[in-house]
Short mmCIF file of C-alpha atoms and ligand atoms in Angstrom, two decimals:
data_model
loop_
_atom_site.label_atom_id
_atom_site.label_comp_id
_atom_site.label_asym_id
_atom_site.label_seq_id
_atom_site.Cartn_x
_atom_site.Cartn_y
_atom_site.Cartn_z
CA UNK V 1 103.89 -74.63 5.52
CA UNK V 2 106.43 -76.74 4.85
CA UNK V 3 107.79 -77.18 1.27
CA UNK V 4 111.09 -79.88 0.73
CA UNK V 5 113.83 -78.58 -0.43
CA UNK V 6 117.16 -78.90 -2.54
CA UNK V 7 119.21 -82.02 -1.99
CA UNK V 8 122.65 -79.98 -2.23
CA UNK V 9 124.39 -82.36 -4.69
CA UNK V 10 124.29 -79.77 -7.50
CA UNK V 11 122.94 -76.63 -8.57
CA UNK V 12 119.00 -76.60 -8.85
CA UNK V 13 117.64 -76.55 -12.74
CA UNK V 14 114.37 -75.23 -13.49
CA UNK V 15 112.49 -78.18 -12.84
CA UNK V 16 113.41 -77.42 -9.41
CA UNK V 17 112.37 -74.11 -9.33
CA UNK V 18 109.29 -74.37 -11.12
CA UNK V 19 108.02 -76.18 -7.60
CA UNK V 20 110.09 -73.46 -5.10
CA UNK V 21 108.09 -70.73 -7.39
CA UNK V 22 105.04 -72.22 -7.26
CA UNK V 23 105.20 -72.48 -3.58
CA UNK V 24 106.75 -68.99 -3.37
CA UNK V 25 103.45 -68.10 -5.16
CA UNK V 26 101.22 -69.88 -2.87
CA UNK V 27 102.69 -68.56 -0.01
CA UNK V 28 102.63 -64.61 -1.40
CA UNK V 29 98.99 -65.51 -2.23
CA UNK V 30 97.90 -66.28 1.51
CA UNK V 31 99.63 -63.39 2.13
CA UNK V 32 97.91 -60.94 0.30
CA UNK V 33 94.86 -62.93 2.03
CA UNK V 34 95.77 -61.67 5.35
CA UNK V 35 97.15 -65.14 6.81
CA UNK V 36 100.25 -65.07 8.62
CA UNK V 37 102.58 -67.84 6.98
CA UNK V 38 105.47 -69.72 9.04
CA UNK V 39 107.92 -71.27 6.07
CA UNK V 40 110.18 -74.27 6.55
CA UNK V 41 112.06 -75.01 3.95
CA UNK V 42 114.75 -78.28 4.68
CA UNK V 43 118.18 -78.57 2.95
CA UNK V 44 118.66 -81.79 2.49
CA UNK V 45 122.62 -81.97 2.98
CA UNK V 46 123.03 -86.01 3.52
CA UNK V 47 121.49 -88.49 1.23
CA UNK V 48 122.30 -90.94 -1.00
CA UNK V 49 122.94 -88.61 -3.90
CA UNK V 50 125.23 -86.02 -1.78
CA UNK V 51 127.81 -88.42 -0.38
CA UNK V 52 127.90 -90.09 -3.92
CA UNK V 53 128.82 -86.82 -5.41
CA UNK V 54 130.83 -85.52 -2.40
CA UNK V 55 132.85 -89.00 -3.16
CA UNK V 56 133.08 -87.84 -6.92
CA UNK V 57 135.00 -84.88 -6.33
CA UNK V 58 136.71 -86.23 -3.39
CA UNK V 59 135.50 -83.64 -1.06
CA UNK V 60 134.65 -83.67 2.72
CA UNK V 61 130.35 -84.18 2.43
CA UNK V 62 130.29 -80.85 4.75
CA UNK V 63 132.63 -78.68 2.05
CA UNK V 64 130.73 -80.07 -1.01
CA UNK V 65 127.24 -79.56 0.18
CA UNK V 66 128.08 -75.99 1.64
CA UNK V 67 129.58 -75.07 -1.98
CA UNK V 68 126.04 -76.33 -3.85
CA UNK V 69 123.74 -74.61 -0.33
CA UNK V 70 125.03 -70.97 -1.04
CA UNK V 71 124.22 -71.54 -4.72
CA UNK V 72 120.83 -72.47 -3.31
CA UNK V 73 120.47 -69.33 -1.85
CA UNK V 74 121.70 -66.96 -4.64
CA UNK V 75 119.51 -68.40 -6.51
CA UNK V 76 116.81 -68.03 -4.23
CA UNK V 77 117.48 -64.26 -4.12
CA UNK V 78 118.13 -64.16 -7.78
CA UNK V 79 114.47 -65.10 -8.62
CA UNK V 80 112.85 -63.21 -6.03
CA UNK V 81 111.89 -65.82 -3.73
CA UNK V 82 110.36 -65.06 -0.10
CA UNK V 83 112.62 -66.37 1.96
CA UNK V 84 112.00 -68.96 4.30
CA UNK V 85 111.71 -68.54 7.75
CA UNK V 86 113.42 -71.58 8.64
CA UNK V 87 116.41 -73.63 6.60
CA UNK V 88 116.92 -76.97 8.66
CA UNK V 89 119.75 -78.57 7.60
CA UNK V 90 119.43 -82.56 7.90
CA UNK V 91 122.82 -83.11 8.95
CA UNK V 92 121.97 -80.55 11.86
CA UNK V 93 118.83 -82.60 13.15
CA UNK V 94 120.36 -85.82 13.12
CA UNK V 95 119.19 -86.42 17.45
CA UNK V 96 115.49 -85.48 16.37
CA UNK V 97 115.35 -87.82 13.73
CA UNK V 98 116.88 -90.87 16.12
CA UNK V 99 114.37 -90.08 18.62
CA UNK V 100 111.90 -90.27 15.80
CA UNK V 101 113.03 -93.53 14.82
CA UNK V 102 113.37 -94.63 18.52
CA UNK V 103 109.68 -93.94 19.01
CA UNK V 104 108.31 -95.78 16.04
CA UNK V 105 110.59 -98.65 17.35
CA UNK V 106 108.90 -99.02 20.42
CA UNK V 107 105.49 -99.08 18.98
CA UNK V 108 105.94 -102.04 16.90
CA UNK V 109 106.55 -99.77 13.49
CA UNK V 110 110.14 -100.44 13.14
CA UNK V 111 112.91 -102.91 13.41
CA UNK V 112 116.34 -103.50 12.95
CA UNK V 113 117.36 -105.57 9.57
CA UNK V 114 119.88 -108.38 9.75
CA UNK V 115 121.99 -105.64 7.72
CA UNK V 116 122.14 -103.49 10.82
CA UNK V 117 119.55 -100.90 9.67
CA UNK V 118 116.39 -100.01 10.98
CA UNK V 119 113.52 -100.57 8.59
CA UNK V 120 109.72 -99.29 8.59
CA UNK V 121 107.39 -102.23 8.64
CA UNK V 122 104.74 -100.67 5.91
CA UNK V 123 102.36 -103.41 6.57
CA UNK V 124 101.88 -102.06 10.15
CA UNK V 125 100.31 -98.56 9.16
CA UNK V 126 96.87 -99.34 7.70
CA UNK V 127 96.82 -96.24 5.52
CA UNK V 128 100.11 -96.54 3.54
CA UNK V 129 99.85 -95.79 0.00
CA UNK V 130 96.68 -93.26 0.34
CA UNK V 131 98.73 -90.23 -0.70
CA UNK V 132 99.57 -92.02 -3.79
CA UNK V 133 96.75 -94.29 -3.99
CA UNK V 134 99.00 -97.43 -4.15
CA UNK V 135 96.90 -100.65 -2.83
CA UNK V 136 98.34 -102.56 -0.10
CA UNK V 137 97.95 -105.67 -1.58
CA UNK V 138 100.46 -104.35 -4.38
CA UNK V 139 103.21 -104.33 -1.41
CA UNK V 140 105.57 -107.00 -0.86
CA UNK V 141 105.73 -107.27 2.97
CA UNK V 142 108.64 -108.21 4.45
CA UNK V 143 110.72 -107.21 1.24
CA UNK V 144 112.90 -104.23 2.05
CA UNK V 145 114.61 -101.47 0.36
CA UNK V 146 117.50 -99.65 1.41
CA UNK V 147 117.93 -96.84 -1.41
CA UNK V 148 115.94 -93.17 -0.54
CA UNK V 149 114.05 -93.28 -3.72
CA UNK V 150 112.37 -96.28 -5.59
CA UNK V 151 108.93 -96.76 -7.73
CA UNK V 152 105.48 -97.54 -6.46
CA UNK V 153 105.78 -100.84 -7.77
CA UNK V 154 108.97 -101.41 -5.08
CA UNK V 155 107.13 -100.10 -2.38
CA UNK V 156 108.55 -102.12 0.82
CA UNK V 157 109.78 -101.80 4.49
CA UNK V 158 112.18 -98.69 3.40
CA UNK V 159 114.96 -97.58 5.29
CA UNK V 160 114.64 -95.02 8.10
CA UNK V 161 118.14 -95.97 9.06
CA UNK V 162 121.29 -97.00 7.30
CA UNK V 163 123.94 -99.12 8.84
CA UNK V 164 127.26 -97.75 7.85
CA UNK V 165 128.42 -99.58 4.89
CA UNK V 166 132.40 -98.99 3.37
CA UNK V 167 130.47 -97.17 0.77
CA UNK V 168 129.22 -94.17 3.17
CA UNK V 169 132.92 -93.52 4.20
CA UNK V 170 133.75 -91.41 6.90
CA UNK V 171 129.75 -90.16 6.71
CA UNK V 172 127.98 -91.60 9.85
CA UNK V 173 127.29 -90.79 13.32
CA UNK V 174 127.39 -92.97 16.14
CA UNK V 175 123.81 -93.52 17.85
CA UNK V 176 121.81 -95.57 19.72
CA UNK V 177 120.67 -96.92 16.14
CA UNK V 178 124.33 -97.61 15.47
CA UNK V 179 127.24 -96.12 13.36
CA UNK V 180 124.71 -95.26 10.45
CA UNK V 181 123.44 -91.89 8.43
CA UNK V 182 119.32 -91.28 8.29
CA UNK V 183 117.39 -92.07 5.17
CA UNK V 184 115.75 -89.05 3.55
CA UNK V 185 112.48 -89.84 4.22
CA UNK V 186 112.93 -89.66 8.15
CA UNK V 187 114.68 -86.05 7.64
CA UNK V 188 111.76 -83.95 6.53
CA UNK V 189 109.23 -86.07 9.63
CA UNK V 190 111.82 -85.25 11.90
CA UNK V 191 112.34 -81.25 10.58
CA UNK V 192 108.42 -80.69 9.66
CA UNK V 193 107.36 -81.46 13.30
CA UNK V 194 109.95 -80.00 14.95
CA UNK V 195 109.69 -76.49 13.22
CA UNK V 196 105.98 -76.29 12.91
CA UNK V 197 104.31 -78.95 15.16
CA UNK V 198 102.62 -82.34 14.84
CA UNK V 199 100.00 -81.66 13.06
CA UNK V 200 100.78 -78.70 10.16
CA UNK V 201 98.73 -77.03 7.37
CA UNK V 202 100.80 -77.45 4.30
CA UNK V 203 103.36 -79.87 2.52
CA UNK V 204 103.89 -78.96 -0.71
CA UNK V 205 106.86 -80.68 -3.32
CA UNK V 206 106.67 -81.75 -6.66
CA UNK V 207 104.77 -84.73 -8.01
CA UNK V 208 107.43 -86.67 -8.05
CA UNK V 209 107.63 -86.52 -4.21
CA UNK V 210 104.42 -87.66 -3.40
CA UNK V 211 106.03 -91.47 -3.59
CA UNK V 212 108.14 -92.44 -2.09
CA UNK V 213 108.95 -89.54 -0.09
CA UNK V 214 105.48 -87.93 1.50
CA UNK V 215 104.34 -91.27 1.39
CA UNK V 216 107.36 -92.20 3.35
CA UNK V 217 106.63 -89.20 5.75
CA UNK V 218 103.40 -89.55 6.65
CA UNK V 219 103.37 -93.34 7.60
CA UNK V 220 106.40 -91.87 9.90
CA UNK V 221 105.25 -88.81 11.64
CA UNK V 222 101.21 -90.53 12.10
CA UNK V 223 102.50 -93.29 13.81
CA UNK V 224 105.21 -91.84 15.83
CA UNK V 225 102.01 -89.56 16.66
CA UNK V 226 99.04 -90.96 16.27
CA UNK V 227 97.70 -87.51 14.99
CA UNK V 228 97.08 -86.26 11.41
CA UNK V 229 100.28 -85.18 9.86
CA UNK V 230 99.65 -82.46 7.18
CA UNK V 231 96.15 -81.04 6.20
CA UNK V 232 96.71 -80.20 2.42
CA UNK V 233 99.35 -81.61 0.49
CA UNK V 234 100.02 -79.88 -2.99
CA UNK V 235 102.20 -81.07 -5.79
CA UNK V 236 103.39 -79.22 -8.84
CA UNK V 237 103.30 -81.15 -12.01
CA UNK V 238 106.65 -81.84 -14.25
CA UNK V 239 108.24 -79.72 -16.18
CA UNK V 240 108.89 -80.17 -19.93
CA UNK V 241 111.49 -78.30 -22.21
CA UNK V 242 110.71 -77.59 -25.71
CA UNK V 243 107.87 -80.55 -25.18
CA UNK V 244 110.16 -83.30 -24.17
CA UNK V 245 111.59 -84.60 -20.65
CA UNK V 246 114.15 -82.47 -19.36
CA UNK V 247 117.35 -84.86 -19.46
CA UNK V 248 121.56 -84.29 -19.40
CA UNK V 249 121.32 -86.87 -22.23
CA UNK V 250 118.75 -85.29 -24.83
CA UNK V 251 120.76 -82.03 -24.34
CA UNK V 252 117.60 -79.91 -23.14
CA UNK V 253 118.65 -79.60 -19.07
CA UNK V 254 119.32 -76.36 -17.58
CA UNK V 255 120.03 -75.05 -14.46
CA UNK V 256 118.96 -71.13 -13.64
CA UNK V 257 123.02 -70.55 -14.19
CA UNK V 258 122.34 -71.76 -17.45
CA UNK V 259 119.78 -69.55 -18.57
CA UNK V 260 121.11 -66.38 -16.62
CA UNK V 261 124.09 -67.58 -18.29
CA UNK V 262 122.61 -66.94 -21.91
CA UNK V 263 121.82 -63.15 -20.74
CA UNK V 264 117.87 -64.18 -19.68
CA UNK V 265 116.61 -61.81 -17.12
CA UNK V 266 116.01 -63.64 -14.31
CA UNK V 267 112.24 -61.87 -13.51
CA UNK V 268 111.28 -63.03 -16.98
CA UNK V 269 112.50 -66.76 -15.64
CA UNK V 270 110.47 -66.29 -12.56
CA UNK V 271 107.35 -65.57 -14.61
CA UNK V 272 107.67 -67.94 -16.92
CA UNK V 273 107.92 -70.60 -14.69
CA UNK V 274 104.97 -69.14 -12.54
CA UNK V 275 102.63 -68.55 -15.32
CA UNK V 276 101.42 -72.01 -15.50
CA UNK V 277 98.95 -73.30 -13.03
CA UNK V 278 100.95 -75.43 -10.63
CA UNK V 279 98.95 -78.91 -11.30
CA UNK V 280 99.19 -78.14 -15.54
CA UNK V 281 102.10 -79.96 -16.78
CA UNK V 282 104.34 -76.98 -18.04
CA UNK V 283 106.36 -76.63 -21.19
CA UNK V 284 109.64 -74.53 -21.08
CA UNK V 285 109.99 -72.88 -24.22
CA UNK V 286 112.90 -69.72 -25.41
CA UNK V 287 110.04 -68.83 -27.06
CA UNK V 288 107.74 -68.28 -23.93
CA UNK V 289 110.55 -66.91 -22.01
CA UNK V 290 111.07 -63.67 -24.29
CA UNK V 291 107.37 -63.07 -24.27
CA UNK V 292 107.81 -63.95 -20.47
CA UNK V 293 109.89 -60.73 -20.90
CA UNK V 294 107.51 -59.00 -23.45
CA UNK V 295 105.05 -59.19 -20.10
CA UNK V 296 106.92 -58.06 -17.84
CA UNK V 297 107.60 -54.75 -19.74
CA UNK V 298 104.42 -54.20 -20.29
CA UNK V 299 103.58 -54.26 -16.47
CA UNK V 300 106.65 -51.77 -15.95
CA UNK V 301 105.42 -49.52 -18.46
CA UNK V 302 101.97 -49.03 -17.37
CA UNK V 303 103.37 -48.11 -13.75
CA UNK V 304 105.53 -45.47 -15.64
CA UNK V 305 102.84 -44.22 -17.24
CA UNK V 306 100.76 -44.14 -14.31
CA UNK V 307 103.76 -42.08 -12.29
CA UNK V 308 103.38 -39.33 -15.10
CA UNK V 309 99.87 -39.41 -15.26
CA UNK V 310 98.04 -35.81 -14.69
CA UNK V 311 94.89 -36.21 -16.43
CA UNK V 312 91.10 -35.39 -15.91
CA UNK V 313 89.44 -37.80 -13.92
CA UNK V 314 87.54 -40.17 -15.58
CA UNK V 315 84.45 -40.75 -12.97
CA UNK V 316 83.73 -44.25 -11.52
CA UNK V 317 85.64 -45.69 -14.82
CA UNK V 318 89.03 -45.89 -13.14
CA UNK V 319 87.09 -47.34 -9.70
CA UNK V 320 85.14 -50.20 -11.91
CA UNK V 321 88.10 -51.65 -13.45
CA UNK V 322 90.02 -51.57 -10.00
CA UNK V 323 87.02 -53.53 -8.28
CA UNK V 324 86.36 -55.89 -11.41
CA UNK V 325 90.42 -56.71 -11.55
CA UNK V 326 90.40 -57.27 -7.70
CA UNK V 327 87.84 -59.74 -7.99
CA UNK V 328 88.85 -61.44 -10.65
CA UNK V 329 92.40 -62.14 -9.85
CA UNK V 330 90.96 -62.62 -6.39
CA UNK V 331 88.93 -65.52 -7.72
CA UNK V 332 90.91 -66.89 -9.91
CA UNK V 333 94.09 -67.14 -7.35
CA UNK V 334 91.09 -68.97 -4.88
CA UNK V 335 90.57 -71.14 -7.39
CA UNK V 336 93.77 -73.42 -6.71
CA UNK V 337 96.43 -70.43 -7.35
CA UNK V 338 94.56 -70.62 -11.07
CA UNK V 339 97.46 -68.18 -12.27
CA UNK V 340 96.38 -68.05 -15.69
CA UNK V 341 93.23 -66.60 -15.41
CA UNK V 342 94.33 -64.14 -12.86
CA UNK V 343 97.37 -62.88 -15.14
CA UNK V 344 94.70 -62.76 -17.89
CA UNK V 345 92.48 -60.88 -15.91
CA UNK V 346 95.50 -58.12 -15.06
CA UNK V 347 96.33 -57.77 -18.66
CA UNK V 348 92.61 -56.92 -19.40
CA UNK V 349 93.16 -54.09 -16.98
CA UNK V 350 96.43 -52.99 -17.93
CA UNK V 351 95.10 -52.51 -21.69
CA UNK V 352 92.22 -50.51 -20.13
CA UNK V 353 93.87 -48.01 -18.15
CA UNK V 354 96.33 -47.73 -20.83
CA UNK V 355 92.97 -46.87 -23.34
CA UNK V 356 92.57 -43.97 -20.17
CA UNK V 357 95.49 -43.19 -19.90
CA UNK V 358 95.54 -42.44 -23.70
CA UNK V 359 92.55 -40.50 -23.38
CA UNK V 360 93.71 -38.54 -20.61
CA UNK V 361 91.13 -39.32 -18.89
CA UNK V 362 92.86 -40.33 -15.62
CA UNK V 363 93.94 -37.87 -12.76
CA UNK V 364 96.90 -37.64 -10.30
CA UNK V 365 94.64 -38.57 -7.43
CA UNK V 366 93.42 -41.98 -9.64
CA UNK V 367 96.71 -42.66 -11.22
CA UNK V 368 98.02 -43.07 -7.51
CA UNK V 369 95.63 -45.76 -6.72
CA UNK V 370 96.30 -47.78 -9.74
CA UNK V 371 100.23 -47.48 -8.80
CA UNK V 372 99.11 -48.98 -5.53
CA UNK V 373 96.84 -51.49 -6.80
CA UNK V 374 99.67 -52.86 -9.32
CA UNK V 375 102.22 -53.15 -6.37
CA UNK V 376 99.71 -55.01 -4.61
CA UNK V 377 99.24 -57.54 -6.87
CA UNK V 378 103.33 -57.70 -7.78
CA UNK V 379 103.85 -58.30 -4.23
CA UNK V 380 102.21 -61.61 -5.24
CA UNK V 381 104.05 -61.67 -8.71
CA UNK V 382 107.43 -60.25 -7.61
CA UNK V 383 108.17 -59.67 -11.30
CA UNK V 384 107.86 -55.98 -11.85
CA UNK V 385 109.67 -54.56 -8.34
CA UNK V 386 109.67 -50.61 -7.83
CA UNK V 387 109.14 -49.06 -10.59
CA UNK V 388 110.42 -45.52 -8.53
CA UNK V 389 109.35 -41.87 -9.91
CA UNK V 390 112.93 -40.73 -9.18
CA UNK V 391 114.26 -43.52 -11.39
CA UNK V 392 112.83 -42.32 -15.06
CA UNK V 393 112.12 -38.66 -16.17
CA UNK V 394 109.44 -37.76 -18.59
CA UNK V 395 110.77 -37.36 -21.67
CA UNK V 396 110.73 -34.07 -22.30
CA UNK V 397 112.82 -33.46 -19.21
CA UNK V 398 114.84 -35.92 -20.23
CA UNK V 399 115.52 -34.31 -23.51
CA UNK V 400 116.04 -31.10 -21.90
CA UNK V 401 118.73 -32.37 -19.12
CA UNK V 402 121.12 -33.29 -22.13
CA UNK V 403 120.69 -30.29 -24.08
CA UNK V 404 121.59 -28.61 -20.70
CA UNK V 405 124.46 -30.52 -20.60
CA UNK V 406 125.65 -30.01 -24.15
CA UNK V 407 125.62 -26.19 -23.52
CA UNK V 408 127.29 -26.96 -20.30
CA UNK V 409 130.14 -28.66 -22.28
CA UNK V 410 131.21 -25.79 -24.68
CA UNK V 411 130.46 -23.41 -21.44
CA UNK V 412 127.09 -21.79 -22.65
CA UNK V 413 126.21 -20.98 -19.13
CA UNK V 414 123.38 -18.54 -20.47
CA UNK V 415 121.53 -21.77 -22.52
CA UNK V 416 121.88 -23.70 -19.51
CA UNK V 417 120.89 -21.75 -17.05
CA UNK V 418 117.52 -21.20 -19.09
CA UNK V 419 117.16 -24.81 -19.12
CA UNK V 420 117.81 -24.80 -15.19
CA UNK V 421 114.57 -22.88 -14.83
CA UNK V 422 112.41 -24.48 -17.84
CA UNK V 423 112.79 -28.01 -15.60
CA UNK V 424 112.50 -26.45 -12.27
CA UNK V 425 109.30 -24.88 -13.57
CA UNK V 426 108.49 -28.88 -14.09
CA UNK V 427 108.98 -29.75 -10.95
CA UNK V 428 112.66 -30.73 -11.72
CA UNK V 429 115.41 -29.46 -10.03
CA UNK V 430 119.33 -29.78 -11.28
CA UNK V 431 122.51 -30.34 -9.18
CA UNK V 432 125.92 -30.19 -11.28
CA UNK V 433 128.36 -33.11 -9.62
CA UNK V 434 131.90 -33.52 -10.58
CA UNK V 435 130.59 -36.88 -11.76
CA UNK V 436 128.22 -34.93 -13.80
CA UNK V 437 123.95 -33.66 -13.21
CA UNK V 438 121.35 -35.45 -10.84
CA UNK V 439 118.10 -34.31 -10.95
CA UNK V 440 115.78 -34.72 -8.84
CA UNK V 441 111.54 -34.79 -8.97
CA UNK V 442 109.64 -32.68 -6.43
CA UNK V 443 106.79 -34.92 -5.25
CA UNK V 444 103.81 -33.28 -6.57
ZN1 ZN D 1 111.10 -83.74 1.99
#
């Protein structure tokens, strides 16, 4: 699976990470389906918009994209992303993409401009435009474009590579192509096939990738091949905030430092942003990220509750919501990662063995297997984490472990040693630190 990835010019906003979350999600999901998944994930760290802002700030391209790549990667681990299992970097690959080039040169799909760069002649590959269902005889052959992104309605011979202008500075290498930098669009042919292979499963990127860019790298990689390039593309939708465009301009843009900035928790950002089946256009709301958060809590809780549970067991009850969830969110998550439905379909149980658990009609034994169930299916969220026994104690223990340590403080040894045995009678057992009690739970 391969999935493009940040163009390091500036932190990525939630736009962004709406598509690296719904790919996370797709790629948890095949998981949990027993596949084995091999992740490339490119950085693209030359481009048109990283030397322009590398020029900005008047910073070597190398310094200034390294700065914006590590940001990439906290935020990564900030919103519980799988990582990848590979992170080409484009200014790393640069001899893989001139071979590239080279080869679609000698078979008749590129040439070199007047301008010194070396163009793709779209007219030559009899399925451009299928990805994005643009007709051929929209295209002005012959017309050529130099910038890395443009509209369907510019679609020309595009630049696989650029001639060093003044412009690019001191970013270029010196190939057999010339003294030039690759276009984008060559990058992610060039790092696809090298990590995972001519031919590959999945491309995924958001819908505003699909053209030029996959486009782009498809009419690349299937000529310099002559094979199929990627089985199933999938594009995420755009993102909207508060039901308009996200923009600098209208004031509604934020990054994930913005928001974590504003004291969000960052699990609530990563299911908001999930919650919304990937091909839905998806409205960012404060609203929907508190009860984002409202969710989340509820999930938690129920795996608390289930930790303390000791009930009676309540026959094949517990077992028949288990198998009906399973299938459900199974089905739904088949159904084109149809989140919605799937989340809906965990709520339903989480109310039900919460209408058990009041009841006390769940036992130890049952309570276990829910626990196990519900980590299951967050190993597909990732919003809820380990919700450990060790980390919470009931209540009443609770209650008792500060009266123990109020006696403690005006040196009623005789109150808290009583106490010492009510808890270990619980299960609990007490250990005075200079930096005051841990407790500890026997595992039942
Ligand atoms: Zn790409």
């Amino acid at each position: 699976m391969y999935t493009c990835g940040p163009t390091v010019y500036d932190f990525a906003h939630i736009g962004n990470f709406r598509a690296f979350l719904f790919e996370d999600l797709l790629k948890r999901w095949l998981e949990y389906r027993g596949f084995k998944v091999t992740h490339v994930m490119n950085i693209t760290d030359v481009d048109d918009k990283t030397i322009r802002g590398s020029q900005k700030q008047q910073a070597p391209l190398g310094q200034y994209t390294e700065y914006y790549t590590t940001a990439f990667f906290e935020d990564v681990n900030v919103l519980n992303i799988e990582p990848a299992d590979h992170y080409p970097r484009a200014t790393q690959h640069i001899p893989e993409m001139v071979s590239l080039i080279k080869k679609l040169i000698k078979k008749g799909y590129a040439y070199k401009g007047e301008d010194g760069s070396t163009y793709y002649a779209i007219n030559k590959f009899k399925n451009y435009g299928k990805l994005s269902r643009i007709k051929i005889q929209e295209l002005k052959a012959g017309a050529r474009v130099k910038v890395d992104e443009y509209a369907k309605e510019e679609a020309q011979d595009f630049a696989l590579w650029k001639a060093w202008t003044p412009e690019d500075g001191d970013v270029f290498w010196e190939t057999e192509l010339g003294r030039g930098r690759p276009g984008w669009h060559i990058e992610c042919s060039a790092m696809s096939m090298k990590y995972l292979g001519e031919t590959f499963d999945i491309h995924c990127g958001g819908v505003d990738n699909m053209f030029p860019h996959h486009e782009n790298e498809i009419a690349q990689s299937e000529a310099a091949t002559g094979k199929k390039f990627v089985n199933y593309w999938l594009h995420n939708e755009h993102l909207l905030v508060e039901g308009r465009r996200m923009a600098k301009r209208l004031g509604n843009f934020y990054t994930l430092r913005d928001l974590l900035k504003k004291g969000y928790d960052p699990k609530a950002i990563r299911y908001l942003l999930l919650s919304t089946q990937y091909r839905q256009q998806f409205n960012f709301t404060f609203e929907g990220l508190e009860a984002a958060k409202g969710a989340i809590e509820r999930l938690r809780n129920l795996m608390r509750r289930v930790q303390d549970a000791d009930g009676e067991s309540g026959g094949e009850k517990i077992t028949q919501l288990m198998d009906k969830v399973q299938t459900s969110f199974g089905e739904a998550m088949d159904d084109d990662l149809n989140i919605s439905v799937a989340l809906a379909a965990l709520f339903d149980f989480v109310r039900d063995v919460n209408n058990l658990l009041d009841a006390g009609t769940v036992s130890r034994g049952e309570a276990k297997e829910v626990c196990a169930l519900m980590l299951r299916f967050d190993k597909v969220l990732g919003v809820v984490g380990e919700v450990k026994e060790e980390e919470r104690l009931p209540e009443e223990a609770e209650e008792l472990v500060k009266k123990r340590e109020e006696a403690r403080k005006v040196k009623d040894w005789k109150t808290a040693d009583s106490i010492r045995q009510r808890l270990k009678a619980m299960g609990i057992t007490i250990e005075d630190t200079p930096q005051g009690t841990r407790w500890k739970i026997k595992n039942p």
